[in-house]
XYZ file of C-alpha atoms in Angstrom:
326
model
C -7.501 -50.919 -4.566
C -10.495 -49.224 -6.156
C -9.769 -46.038 -8.084
C -12.603 -43.536 -8.524
C -12.109 -41.153 -11.408
C -13.378 -37.578 -11.482
C -15.967 -38.547 -14.083
C -17.337 -41.212 -11.742
C -17.819 -38.824 -8.813
C -19.869 -35.632 -9.104
C -20.470 -34.166 -5.650
C -21.641 -30.562 -5.798
C -20.986 -27.925 -3.153
C -24.705 -27.558 -2.600
C -24.883 -31.237 -1.697
C -22.196 -30.728 0.931
C -23.986 -27.660 2.309
C -27.264 -29.589 2.465
C -25.537 -32.497 4.174
C -23.799 -30.197 6.681
C -27.128 -28.594 7.629
C -28.757 -31.988 8.274
C -25.671 -33.224 10.134
C -25.761 -30.138 12.399
C -29.456 -30.408 13.219
C -30.065 -34.150 12.847
C -33.496 -33.045 11.666
C -34.542 -32.742 8.023
C -37.306 -30.250 8.779
C -35.044 -27.923 10.755
C -32.306 -28.217 8.140
C -34.730 -27.429 5.319
C -35.923 -24.348 7.193
C -32.342 -23.181 7.696
C -31.580 -23.684 4.015
C -34.848 -22.081 2.872
C -35.801 -25.066 0.721
C -38.638 -27.579 0.836
C -38.042 -30.666 2.973
C -38.777 -33.131 0.119
C -36.174 -31.413 -2.053
C -33.622 -31.671 0.776
C -34.365 -35.344 1.331
C -33.963 -36.021 -2.379
C -30.617 -34.169 -2.462
C -29.280 -36.221 0.451
C -30.379 -39.458 -1.276
C -28.578 -38.295 -4.433
C -25.430 -37.623 -2.404
C -25.586 -41.046 -0.751
C -26.071 -42.679 -4.133
C -23.127 -40.749 -5.565
C -20.882 -41.786 -2.682
C -22.199 -45.315 -2.435
C -22.659 -45.006 1.335
C -25.437 -44.306 3.816
C -24.778 -41.069 5.688
C -27.724 -41.153 8.085
C -29.786 -43.742 9.879
C -33.395 -42.591 9.806
C -36.271 -43.639 12.003
C -39.624 -42.024 12.572
C -38.242 -40.458 15.755
C -34.650 -39.485 15.030
C -31.895 -39.011 12.483
C -28.319 -40.022 13.318
C -25.029 -39.940 11.456
C -23.482 -43.218 10.350
C -19.701 -43.698 10.703
C -19.368 -42.636 7.071
C -21.543 -39.626 7.807
C -19.406 -38.603 10.785
C -16.295 -38.769 8.611
C -17.943 -36.763 5.839
C -19.132 -34.156 8.333
C -15.548 -33.358 9.339
C -14.383 -33.292 5.729
C -17.356 -31.189 4.599
C -16.703 -28.618 7.311
C -13.084 -28.325 6.175
C -13.967 -28.072 2.478
C -16.807 -25.587 2.989
C -14.670 -23.411 5.268
C -11.922 -23.344 2.648
C -14.415 -22.441 -0.074
C -15.927 -19.680 2.058
C -12.458 -18.292 2.843
C -11.609 -18.329 -0.864
C -14.800 -16.506 -1.772
C -14.177 -13.876 0.888
C -10.612 -13.485 -0.331
C -11.693 -13.032 -3.935
C -14.256 -10.431 -2.915
C -11.741 -8.554 -0.774
C -9.270 -8.501 -3.637
C -11.967 -7.268 -6.003
C -12.924 -4.618 -3.448
C -9.294 -3.571 -3.049
C -9.036 -4.672 0.574
C -6.576 -7.549 0.295
C -3.149 -7.770 -1.289
C 0.396 -6.444 -1.343
C 1.298 -2.824 -2.075
C 4.930 -2.089 -2.922
C 5.641 1.531 -2.064
C 8.866 3.511 -2.360
C 9.914 6.669 -0.535
C 12.496 9.196 -1.561
C 14.911 11.046 0.737
C 13.356 12.587 3.837
C 9.882 11.458 2.728
C 10.730 8.265 4.634
C 10.701 10.315 7.835
C 7.888 12.693 6.960
C 5.405 10.411 5.198
C 6.125 6.708 5.809
C 4.865 6.485 9.430
C 1.632 8.348 8.685
C 0.837 6.409 5.508
C 1.696 3.025 7.012
C -0.416 3.644 10.123
C -3.499 4.624 8.126
C -3.228 1.640 5.774
C -2.666 -0.781 8.648
C -5.665 0.595 10.539
C -8.133 0.957 7.665
C -6.991 -1.905 5.407
C -5.725 -4.682 7.709
C -5.729 -7.142 4.812
C -3.227 -5.034 2.871
C 0.481 -5.648 3.393
C 3.047 -2.947 2.625
C 6.425 -3.702 1.098
C 8.550 -0.640 1.871
C 11.415 0.575 -0.301
C 13.324 3.458 1.297
C 15.570 6.165 -0.134
C 14.687 5.502 -3.790
C 15.345 8.414 -6.145
C 12.403 9.725 -8.131
C 13.701 8.600 -11.572
C 14.147 5.062 -10.220
C 10.651 5.177 -8.747
C 9.208 6.262 -12.086
C 10.920 3.300 -13.761
C 9.625 0.933 -11.078
C 6.065 2.198 -11.420
C 6.161 1.634 -15.174
C 7.753 -1.813 -15.134
C 5.426 -3.037 -12.369
C 8.032 -3.554 -9.647
C 6.429 -0.723 -7.630
C 2.771 0.122 -7.028
C 3.095 3.532 -5.389
C 5.859 6.086 -5.086
C 6.263 8.926 -2.613
C 8.547 11.257 -4.506
C 9.377 14.821 -5.440
C 8.091 16.146 -8.799
C 8.653 16.774 -11.619
C 8.463 13.223 -12.914
C 10.635 11.739 -15.611
C 8.698 10.384 -18.597
C 4.942 9.968 -18.965
C 2.157 7.510 -18.145
C 2.048 8.296 -14.420
C -0.657 9.783 -12.223
C 0.267 12.201 -9.465
C -1.363 13.549 -6.305
C 0.302 16.191 -4.153
C 0.695 15.157 -0.503
C 2.474 18.146 0.950
C 4.466 21.250 0.092
C 7.432 21.459 2.474
C 9.386 24.631 3.165
C 13.141 24.464 2.823
C 14.885 25.096 6.146
C 18.483 25.917 6.921
C 20.589 23.294 8.689
C 23.486 24.904 10.589
C 26.210 23.711 12.944
C 25.232 24.610 16.514
C 28.122 27.104 16.753
C 27.503 28.836 13.419
C 27.308 32.643 13.452
C 23.807 32.633 11.924
C 22.286 30.571 14.755
C 21.951 33.686 16.923
C 20.536 35.919 14.182
C 16.864 36.878 14.739
C 16.066 36.566 11.028
C 17.870 34.899 8.124
C 17.484 35.611 4.420
C 18.924 33.787 1.437
C 21.288 36.689 0.795
C 22.948 35.939 4.147
C 24.159 32.606 2.736
C 26.037 34.087 -0.197
C 29.517 33.366 1.193
C 28.722 30.005 2.776
C 29.877 26.586 1.645
C 26.951 24.255 0.963
C 26.631 20.522 1.560
C 24.501 19.156 -1.284
C 23.391 15.850 -2.738
C 25.804 14.230 -5.173
C 23.075 13.114 -7.551
C 22.695 15.774 -10.223
C 19.022 14.877 -10.673
C 18.163 15.776 -7.069
C 14.976 17.843 -6.782
C 16.255 19.242 -3.475
C 19.421 20.435 -5.196
C 17.344 22.080 -7.904
C 15.142 23.825 -5.342
C 18.210 25.058 -3.447
C 19.872 26.276 -6.641
C 16.690 28.061 -7.688
C 16.403 29.832 -4.319
C 20.048 30.893 -4.392
C 19.772 32.234 -7.928
C 16.634 34.159 -7.000
C 18.734 35.783 -4.250
C 21.421 36.725 -6.775
C 24.159 34.124 -6.242
C 25.215 30.595 -7.120
C 25.896 28.340 -4.110
C 29.408 27.030 -3.529
C 29.236 23.220 -3.373
C 31.593 22.458 -0.487
C 30.731 18.759 -0.148
C 28.554 16.297 -2.054
C 26.869 13.358 -0.316
C 24.577 10.481 -1.230
C 22.100 10.668 1.658
C 20.461 13.030 4.129
C 21.983 11.513 7.269
C 25.528 11.987 5.909
C 24.598 15.503 4.768
C 23.475 16.448 8.266
C 26.513 14.795 9.835
C 28.789 17.010 7.737
C 26.781 20.048 8.801
C 27.140 19.010 12.455
C 30.891 18.709 11.901
C 31.048 22.304 10.722
C 31.947 21.385 7.141
C 29.169 23.420 5.566
C 25.531 24.443 5.727
C 22.552 22.941 3.909
C 19.043 23.786 2.829
C 16.854 20.733 3.377
C 13.126 19.887 3.418
C 11.553 20.657 6.783
C 10.944 16.935 7.372
C 14.710 16.480 7.755
C 14.324 18.124 11.148
C 12.874 14.863 12.441
C 16.246 13.158 12.007
C 18.076 13.116 15.375
C 21.524 14.439 14.428
C 23.254 16.111 17.410
C 25.046 19.339 16.630
C 22.591 20.595 13.998
C 20.320 23.621 14.442
C 17.443 24.279 12.059
C 16.371 27.808 11.181
C 13.663 29.201 8.962
C 14.710 31.292 5.969
C 11.994 33.642 4.767
C 12.772 33.404 1.047
C 14.170 29.861 0.888
C 11.233 28.508 -1.087
C 9.609 25.101 -0.818
C 9.555 21.651 -2.349
C 6.662 19.338 -3.177
C 6.030 15.777 -2.003
C 3.637 13.707 -4.108
C 2.159 10.238 -4.429
C 2.501 8.644 -7.866
C 1.290 5.459 -9.531
C 1.061 4.025 -13.024
C -1.758 5.349 -15.154
C -3.661 2.590 -16.972
C -6.042 2.962 -19.884
C -8.680 0.750 -18.274
C -8.610 2.629 -14.966
C -7.833 6.334 -15.295
C -8.120 7.033 -11.573
C -5.747 4.300 -10.414
C -3.952 1.178 -11.491
C -6.127 -1.301 -9.570
C -8.938 -1.605 -7.002
C -6.231 -2.066 -4.370
C -4.553 1.224 -5.286
C -7.931 2.972 -5.345
C -8.618 1.683 -1.828
C -5.269 2.918 -0.527
C -5.798 6.329 -2.126
C -9.289 6.443 -0.666
C -8.257 5.760 2.929
C -5.364 8.231 2.684
C -7.718 10.897 1.385
C -10.296 10.168 4.089
C -7.555 10.419 6.726
C -6.531 13.818 5.395
C -3.104 12.674 4.213
C -3.968 13.086 0.551
C -5.657 16.397 -0.260
C -8.466 15.930 -2.799
C -7.433 17.313 -6.150
C -7.540 16.396 -9.824
C -5.028 13.805 -10.976
C -2.260 15.048 -13.175
C -1.834 12.268 -15.700
C 0.506 11.738 -18.636
C 2.893 14.390 -17.442
C 5.376 15.730 -20.005
C 9.005 14.739 -19.772
C 10.767 17.339 -17.594
C 14.174 18.865 -18.080
C 17.210 16.736 -17.167
C 16.963 18.134 -13.625
C 14.610 15.419 -12.421
C 14.204 14.639 -8.749
C 15.489 13.165 -5.563
């Protein structure tokens, strides 16, 4: 068996491209025109390739050019190699342009319902080469940690953020709405104010760092009372189920109304306040506007689609009070 070392064989990509052009046309003149080179230079390159391989690739007469058996074999192999190289080049360029790759994105609480479908649809439509890895119901502090340690690329969360080094863009400001059991006395009231909830038992989130809890507490205090925490739960679906069962009322982001929980009526409360939803990512010294070309592309298509209002980034946010976010 004859072994050919790498040093003994030096076939360049341009040689394969030249060969493929001649093999396709079986005409040196036509191939040279396609390649935009002089015919003598093409003929010399093919002779160099044949010498390198130690095999004749074409039979040449004054009237025609035909592939030899070795040439037919090389044609198939050259097509495969050149296609792979072209695919690799396109892939590299798409990555560099931010149009190919994996984006790991987390959503907190009801942002899964309110934001995930819209964001995913836009990315799928505008960036088909980008895959989304979805992480649902991740609390804001955990998202902040994931963005910093690199396990997450984007986070849809509720400010304020814990720690620094993150960039933030507001997506939406949601009003808080009142979730009531269908048979609650307030369902029939034409208007509801926060003061009307003074004697009610509230269903709240168990996590003390919940931004929703903080917004609810702030609204209640502004109305002159502290809410009675009747039940504490870990998720929005359980919270609404307890409301449906008549075990309390709850103030929730308006997006919670998209959750199909029978037995729950939603009502507006004029002075209930609101809560912010934002998109966050890690701020890097070498790219102040985003962590990578891929993230910049995602931000760009979301902004173009109207899902991300144009505004200045808020970077290196100060560490908030212990009341972080859900």
